[in-house]
mmCIF file of C-alpha atoms in Angstrom:
data_model
loop_
_atom_site.group_PDB
_atom_site.id
_atom_site.type_symbol
_atom_site.label_atom_id
_atom_site.label_comp_id
_atom_site.label_asym_id
_atom_site.label_seq_id
_atom_site.Cartn_x
_atom_site.Cartn_y
_atom_site.Cartn_z
ATOM 1 C CA UNK I 1 108.369 91.540 128.545
ATOM 2 C CA UNK I 2 107.445 88.550 126.030
ATOM 3 C CA UNK I 3 109.276 85.123 125.306
ATOM 4 C CA UNK I 4 110.478 83.097 122.158
ATOM 5 C CA UNK I 5 108.868 79.744 123.339
ATOM 6 C CA UNK I 6 111.142 76.586 122.392
ATOM 7 C CA UNK I 7 110.992 75.160 119.243
ATOM 8 C CA UNK I 8 113.116 71.887 117.840
ATOM 9 C CA UNK I 9 116.615 72.446 116.467
ATOM 10 C CA UNK I 10 117.089 72.561 112.653
ATOM 11 C CA UNK I 11 117.643 74.525 109.784
ATOM 12 C CA UNK I 12 118.540 78.089 110.341
ATOM 13 C CA UNK I 13 115.775 80.424 108.950
ATOM 14 C CA UNK I 14 114.735 84.217 108.893
ATOM 15 C CA UNK I 15 111.186 85.235 109.224
ATOM 16 C CA UNK I 16 110.063 88.325 107.835
ATOM 17 C CA UNK I 17 106.816 90.356 108.221
ATOM 18 C CA UNK I 18 105.782 89.061 104.599
ATOM 19 C CA UNK I 19 106.391 85.275 105.596
ATOM 20 C CA UNK I 20 104.645 85.578 108.549
ATOM 21 C CA UNK I 21 101.745 87.410 106.795
ATOM 22 C CA UNK I 22 101.931 84.678 103.937
ATOM 23 C CA UNK I 23 101.779 82.062 106.947
ATOM 24 C CA UNK I 24 98.822 83.353 108.213
ATOM 25 C CA UNK I 25 97.109 83.067 104.833
ATOM 26 C CA UNK I 26 98.595 79.348 104.062
ATOM 27 C CA UNK I 27 101.312 77.728 105.840
ATOM 28 C CA UNK I 28 102.637 76.131 102.882
ATOM 29 C CA UNK I 29 102.793 78.852 100.793
ATOM 30 C CA UNK I 30 105.297 81.158 103.735
ATOM 31 C CA UNK I 31 107.066 77.517 103.659
ATOM 32 C CA UNK I 32 107.792 78.021 99.912
ATOM 33 C CA UNK I 33 108.967 81.551 100.741
ATOM 34 C CA UNK I 34 111.776 80.384 103.043
ATOM 35 C CA UNK I 35 112.863 77.882 100.147
ATOM 36 C CA UNK I 36 112.790 81.009 97.557
ATOM 37 C CA UNK I 37 109.884 80.454 95.948
ATOM 38 C CA UNK I 38 108.311 84.154 95.261
ATOM 39 C CA UNK I 39 105.128 85.582 93.657
ATOM 40 C CA UNK I 40 106.587 87.200 90.283
ATOM 41 C CA UNK I 41 106.929 90.901 90.651
ATOM 42 C CA UNK I 42 103.719 93.140 89.372
ATOM 43 C CA UNK I 43 103.411 96.717 88.247
ATOM 44 C CA UNK I 44 101.266 97.871 90.931
ATOM 45 C CA UNK I 45 103.928 96.378 93.471
ATOM 46 C CA UNK I 46 106.448 98.547 91.691
ATOM 47 C CA UNK I 47 103.990 101.494 91.979
ATOM 48 C CA UNK I 48 103.966 100.884 95.532
ATOM 49 C CA UNK I 49 107.660 100.121 96.141
ATOM 50 C CA UNK I 50 108.620 103.525 94.164
ATOM 51 C CA UNK I 51 106.223 105.551 96.227
ATOM 52 C CA UNK I 52 107.499 104.190 99.554
ATOM 53 C CA UNK I 53 111.299 105.018 98.365
ATOM 54 C CA UNK I 54 110.113 108.790 97.641
ATOM 55 C CA UNK I 55 108.067 109.181 101.236
ATOM 56 C CA UNK I 56 111.425 108.033 102.935
ATOM 57 C CA UNK I 57 113.184 110.377 100.694
ATOM 58 C CA UNK I 58 111.021 113.255 101.495
ATOM 59 C CA UNK I 59 111.115 112.290 105.110
ATOM 60 C CA UNK I 60 114.723 111.917 105.279
ATOM 61 C CA UNK I 61 116.270 114.832 102.846
ATOM 62 C CA UNK I 62 112.941 117.228 102.359
ATOM 63 C CA UNK I 63 110.470 118.072 100.113
ATOM 64 C CA UNK I 64 110.961 116.926 96.428
ATOM 65 C CA UNK I 65 109.995 119.648 93.913
ATOM 66 C CA UNK I 66 108.245 119.134 90.908
ATOM 67 C CA UNK I 67 111.301 120.016 88.578
ATOM 68 C CA UNK I 68 113.537 117.310 90.440
ATOM 69 C CA UNK I 69 110.726 114.495 90.602
ATOM 70 C CA UNK I 70 111.346 112.513 87.498
ATOM 71 C CA UNK I 71 115.077 112.389 88.500
ATOM 72 C CA UNK I 72 114.457 111.742 92.160
ATOM 73 C CA UNK I 73 112.384 108.622 91.180
ATOM 74 C CA UNK I 74 115.050 107.490 88.355
ATOM 75 C CA UNK I 75 117.632 107.679 91.036
ATOM 76 C CA UNK I 76 115.661 105.582 93.225
ATOM 77 C CA UNK I 77 114.872 103.063 90.873
ATOM 78 C CA UNK I 78 118.794 102.937 90.120
ATOM 79 C CA UNK I 79 119.568 102.375 93.717
ATOM 80 C CA UNK I 80 117.500 99.743 94.720
ATOM 81 C CA UNK I 81 114.865 98.574 92.115
ATOM 82 C CA UNK I 82 116.712 97.829 88.812
ATOM 83 C CA UNK I 83 116.030 93.875 89.212
ATOM 84 C CA UNK I 84 112.325 94.579 89.256
ATOM 85 C CA UNK I 85 112.856 96.493 86.259
ATOM 86 C CA UNK I 86 114.400 94.116 84.501
ATOM 87 C CA UNK I 87 111.703 91.271 85.641
ATOM 88 C CA UNK I 88 108.762 93.229 84.499
ATOM 89 C CA UNK I 89 110.339 94.321 81.380
ATOM 90 C CA UNK I 90 110.370 97.749 81.998
ATOM 91 C CA UNK I 91 111.536 100.440 79.331
ATOM 92 C CA UNK I 92 112.358 104.036 80.032
ATOM 93 C CA UNK I 93 109.131 105.092 77.803
ATOM 94 C CA UNK I 94 106.809 102.760 79.969
ATOM 95 C CA UNK I 95 108.381 104.571 83.054
ATOM 96 C CA UNK I 96 106.812 108.020 82.753
ATOM 97 C CA UNK I 97 103.263 107.015 83.683
ATOM 98 C CA UNK I 98 104.459 104.855 86.798
ATOM 99 C CA UNK I 99 106.615 108.361 87.348
ATOM 100 C CA UNK I 100 103.298 110.023 87.093
ATOM 101 C CA UNK I 101 101.215 108.006 89.076
ATOM 102 C CA UNK I 102 103.645 107.629 92.207
ATOM 103 C CA UNK I 103 103.617 111.669 91.625
ATOM 104 C CA UNK I 104 100.157 111.570 92.346
ATOM 105 C CA UNK I 105 100.467 109.762 95.706
ATOM 106 C CA UNK I 106 103.351 111.978 96.177
ATOM 107 C CA UNK I 107 100.962 115.012 96.413
ATOM 108 C CA UNK I 108 98.575 113.390 98.556
ATOM 109 C CA UNK I 109 101.517 112.281 100.888
ATOM 110 C CA UNK I 110 102.826 115.930 101.233
ATOM 111 C CA UNK I 111 99.337 116.870 102.993
ATOM 112 C CA UNK I 112 99.338 114.178 105.316
ATOM 113 C CA UNK I 113 100.588 115.638 109.319
ATOM 114 C CA UNK I 114 104.153 113.836 109.659
ATOM 115 C CA UNK I 115 104.507 115.899 113.181
ATOM 116 C CA UNK I 116 106.121 113.770 115.595
ATOM 117 C CA UNK I 117 108.317 111.525 112.958
ATOM 118 C CA UNK I 118 111.676 110.823 114.654
ATOM 119 C CA UNK I 119 113.161 107.750 112.350
ATOM 120 C CA UNK I 120 112.124 106.373 109.106
ATOM 121 C CA UNK I 121 112.899 102.803 107.433
ATOM 122 C CA UNK I 122 114.040 101.082 110.889
ATOM 123 C CA UNK I 123 115.327 97.706 110.451
ATOM 124 C CA UNK I 124 114.524 95.644 113.196
ATOM 125 C CA UNK I 125 116.211 92.064 113.692
ATOM 126 C CA UNK I 126 116.172 89.821 116.719
ATOM 127 C CA UNK I 127 117.652 86.302 116.980
ATOM 128 C CA UNK I 128 114.974 84.379 118.843
ATOM 129 C CA UNK I 129 117.124 81.172 119.656
ATOM 130 C CA UNK I 130 119.907 79.538 117.722
ATOM 131 C CA UNK I 131 119.344 79.362 113.638
ATOM 132 C CA UNK I 132 116.290 81.896 114.006
ATOM 133 C CA UNK I 133 116.149 85.125 113.088
ATOM 134 C CA UNK I 134 113.110 87.669 113.095
ATOM 135 C CA UNK I 135 113.597 90.557 110.780
ATOM 136 C CA UNK I 136 111.162 93.618 109.490
ATOM 137 C CA UNK I 137 111.430 97.298 108.262
ATOM 138 C CA UNK I 138 108.876 99.837 109.678
ATOM 139 C CA UNK I 139 108.370 102.649 107.470
ATOM 140 C CA UNK I 140 108.318 105.675 110.023
ATOM 141 C CA UNK I 141 108.256 105.815 113.785
ATOM 142 C CA UNK I 142 106.368 108.618 115.115
ATOM 143 C CA UNK I 143 106.193 110.191 118.695
ATOM 144 C CA UNK I 144 103.194 108.898 120.273
ATOM 145 C CA UNK I 145 100.641 110.812 122.801
ATOM 146 C CA UNK I 146 101.708 109.167 125.999
ATOM 147 C CA UNK I 147 104.987 109.172 125.829
ATOM 148 C CA UNK I 148 105.865 106.149 123.899
ATOM 149 C CA UNK I 149 106.352 105.219 119.707
ATOM 150 C CA UNK I 150 103.694 104.822 117.105
ATOM 151 C CA UNK I 151 104.862 102.226 114.270
ATOM 152 C CA UNK I 152 103.347 103.345 110.846
ATOM 153 C CA UNK I 153 103.221 101.780 107.944
ATOM 154 C CA UNK I 154 102.291 103.518 104.431
ATOM 155 C CA UNK I 155 100.060 101.960 102.308
ATOM 156 C CA UNK I 156 99.063 103.166 98.651
ATOM 157 C CA UNK I 157 95.839 101.778 97.955
ATOM 158 C CA UNK I 158 93.255 100.220 100.330
ATOM 159 C CA UNK I 159 94.590 99.543 103.866
ATOM 160 C CA UNK I 160 93.403 96.510 103.428
ATOM 161 C CA UNK I 161 93.631 93.525 106.253
ATOM 162 C CA UNK I 162 97.010 94.522 108.027
ATOM 163 C CA UNK I 163 96.167 92.933 111.317
ATOM 164 C CA UNK I 164 98.594 90.156 110.953
ATOM 165 C CA UNK I 165 101.598 92.915 109.472
ATOM 166 C CA UNK I 166 101.104 95.415 112.198
ATOM 167 C CA UNK I 167 101.192 92.533 114.881
ATOM 168 C CA UNK I 168 104.239 91.090 113.804
ATOM 169 C CA UNK I 169 106.123 94.931 113.882
ATOM 170 C CA UNK I 170 104.484 95.305 117.113
ATOM 171 C CA UNK I 171 106.013 91.771 118.430
ATOM 172 C CA UNK I 172 109.188 92.585 116.791
ATOM 173 C CA UNK I 173 110.043 96.207 118.220
ATOM 174 C CA UNK I 174 109.091 94.738 121.721
ATOM 175 C CA UNK I 175 111.606 91.736 121.026
ATOM 176 C CA UNK I 176 114.053 94.175 120.053
ATOM 177 C CA UNK I 177 113.607 97.311 122.637
ATOM 178 C CA UNK I 178 112.204 95.440 125.595
ATOM 179 C CA UNK I 179 109.020 97.618 125.602
ATOM 180 C CA UNK I 180 106.055 97.536 123.228
ATOM 181 C CA UNK I 181 105.445 100.515 121.038
ATOM 182 C CA UNK I 182 102.364 102.497 122.380
ATOM 183 C CA UNK I 183 100.412 101.800 119.194
ATOM 184 C CA UNK I 184 100.761 100.516 115.412
ATOM 185 C CA UNK I 185 98.717 102.075 112.399
ATOM 186 C CA UNK I 186 98.444 101.519 108.995
ATOM 187 C CA UNK I 187 97.673 104.825 106.712
ATOM 188 C CA UNK I 188 96.641 104.755 103.073
ATOM 189 C CA UNK I 189 98.072 107.686 101.104
ATOM 190 C CA UNK I 190 95.593 107.094 98.597
ATOM 191 C CA UNK I 191 92.384 107.293 100.574
ATOM 192 C CA UNK I 192 93.195 108.767 103.682
ATOM 193 C CA UNK I 193 91.906 105.496 105.945
ATOM 194 C CA UNK I 194 93.485 104.295 108.722
ATOM 195 C CA UNK I 195 93.607 101.375 111.011
ATOM 196 C CA UNK I 196 95.002 101.471 114.447
ATOM 197 C CA UNK I 197 95.804 99.133 117.205
ATOM 198 C CA UNK I 198 97.121 99.574 120.290
ATOM 199 C CA UNK I 199 98.934 96.301 121.571
ATOM 200 C CA UNK I 200 98.326 94.411 124.610
ATOM 201 C CA UNK I 201 101.053 92.251 126.275
ATOM 202 C CA UNK I 202 98.869 89.029 125.546
ATOM 203 C CA UNK I 203 98.355 89.911 121.699
ATOM 204 C CA UNK I 204 102.299 90.214 121.507
ATOM 205 C CA UNK I 205 103.098 87.174 123.601
ATOM 206 C CA UNK I 206 100.118 85.394 121.195
ATOM 207 C CA UNK I 207 101.927 86.714 118.236
ATOM 208 C CA UNK I 208 105.319 85.701 119.015
ATOM 209 C CA UNK I 209 104.138 82.228 119.715
ATOM 210 C CA UNK I 210 102.586 81.769 116.491
ATOM 211 C CA UNK I 211 105.909 82.876 114.868
ATOM 212 C CA UNK I 212 107.533 80.059 116.924
ATOM 213 C CA UNK I 213 104.423 77.938 115.701
ATOM 214 C CA UNK I 214 105.719 78.608 111.768
ATOM 215 C CA UNK I 215 109.261 77.847 112.797
ATOM 216 C CA UNK I 216 108.310 74.624 114.184
ATOM 217 C CA UNK I 217 106.289 73.785 110.817
ATOM 218 C CA UNK I 218 108.790 75.124 108.681
ATOM 219 C CA UNK I 219 111.496 72.650 110.132
ATOM 220 C CA UNK I 220 108.978 69.892 110.095
ATOM 221 C CA UNK I 221 108.333 70.823 106.245
ATOM 222 C CA UNK I 222 112.141 70.791 105.645
ATOM 223 C CA UNK I 223 112.632 67.373 107.359
ATOM 224 C CA UNK I 224 109.918 65.964 104.964
ATOM 225 C CA UNK I 225 106.588 66.896 106.525
ATOM 226 C CA UNK I 226 104.346 68.711 104.472
ATOM 227 C CA UNK I 227 102.638 71.987 105.835
ATOM 228 C CA UNK I 228 99.311 72.805 105.516
ATOM 229 C CA UNK I 229 97.432 74.411 102.698
ATOM 230 C CA UNK I 230 94.919 77.004 102.922
ATOM 231 C CA UNK I 231 92.777 77.881 99.892
ATOM 232 C CA UNK I 232 91.671 81.445 99.259
ATOM 233 C CA UNK I 233 92.085 84.525 96.856
ATOM 234 C CA UNK I 234 96.250 84.754 97.455
ATOM 235 C CA UNK I 235 96.527 81.155 95.556
ATOM 236 C CA UNK I 236 96.331 82.967 92.419
ATOM 237 C CA UNK I 237 99.650 84.238 92.399
ATOM 238 C CA UNK I 238 101.013 81.708 94.402
ATOM 239 C CA UNK I 239 104.181 80.082 92.982
ATOM 240 C CA UNK I 240 103.263 76.999 94.088
ATOM 241 C CA UNK I 241 100.015 77.074 92.169
ATOM 242 C CA UNK I 242 100.689 74.423 89.150
ATOM 243 C CA UNK I 243 101.338 71.437 92.175
ATOM 244 C CA UNK I 244 98.539 72.472 94.552
ATOM 245 C CA UNK I 245 95.192 71.101 93.556
ATOM 246 C CA UNK I 246 93.231 73.148 96.829
ATOM 247 C CA UNK I 247 94.639 76.224 95.295
ATOM 248 C CA UNK I 248 94.019 75.154 91.923
ATOM 249 C CA UNK I 249 90.236 74.443 92.907
ATOM 250 C CA UNK I 250 90.020 77.958 94.146
ATOM 251 C CA UNK I 251 91.331 79.934 91.030
ATOM 252 C CA UNK I 252 88.980 78.163 89.022
ATOM 253 C CA UNK I 253 85.876 78.642 91.220
ATOM 254 C CA UNK I 254 86.659 82.410 91.003
ATOM 255 C CA UNK I 255 87.210 82.564 87.405
#
């Protein structure tokens, strides 16, 4: 249904949803991610990550009782989040308020309609061409009203600007399954906001073409051709900020 365009040969690389979203903001920041240069972990991100683990646990194994909730959170942290505990310097005493915050989100989550949920934390991976892998994880897949599927991304804060992220998931699902999802949505457990998109073939092709464009930019950058930089609010936490004059200027203006 959609095709990945030709790209120049070069180093193998993997494009994830977060890398693509970074590219849409600033190509150089996204190339930095491919080199292993990531923003520092944050407490807000930790809360969101733990909440996602709890939501998935609920959908896979059933409701979590209040008496078991703290232990369930610690089990999820121990199974997949210990490196972040270390990087954030978290201790048992500082985990308690985090678990309480996630508990508030879980209370809201239990009031959300989950009818038609058919799968959770669905890993998608597609080898677009030699040396180029596109991958992502969809939080939940629901039955659509017209017989297709709905891809859902849970948000623990404001829904925010999610169009690029959802477009990536829709494109990747189409590449893997050969047909597009019926719709894409982002749902804020905290606020109840919902963003819904019905992908068209032209929009899906535009996204896969954009991913190919990023692959070309990244491979050129690896060969010594600098990628473009685009300054904005995202510069504040960018690991490339010390070497980026545009980013430093953007941060100075907003301080």
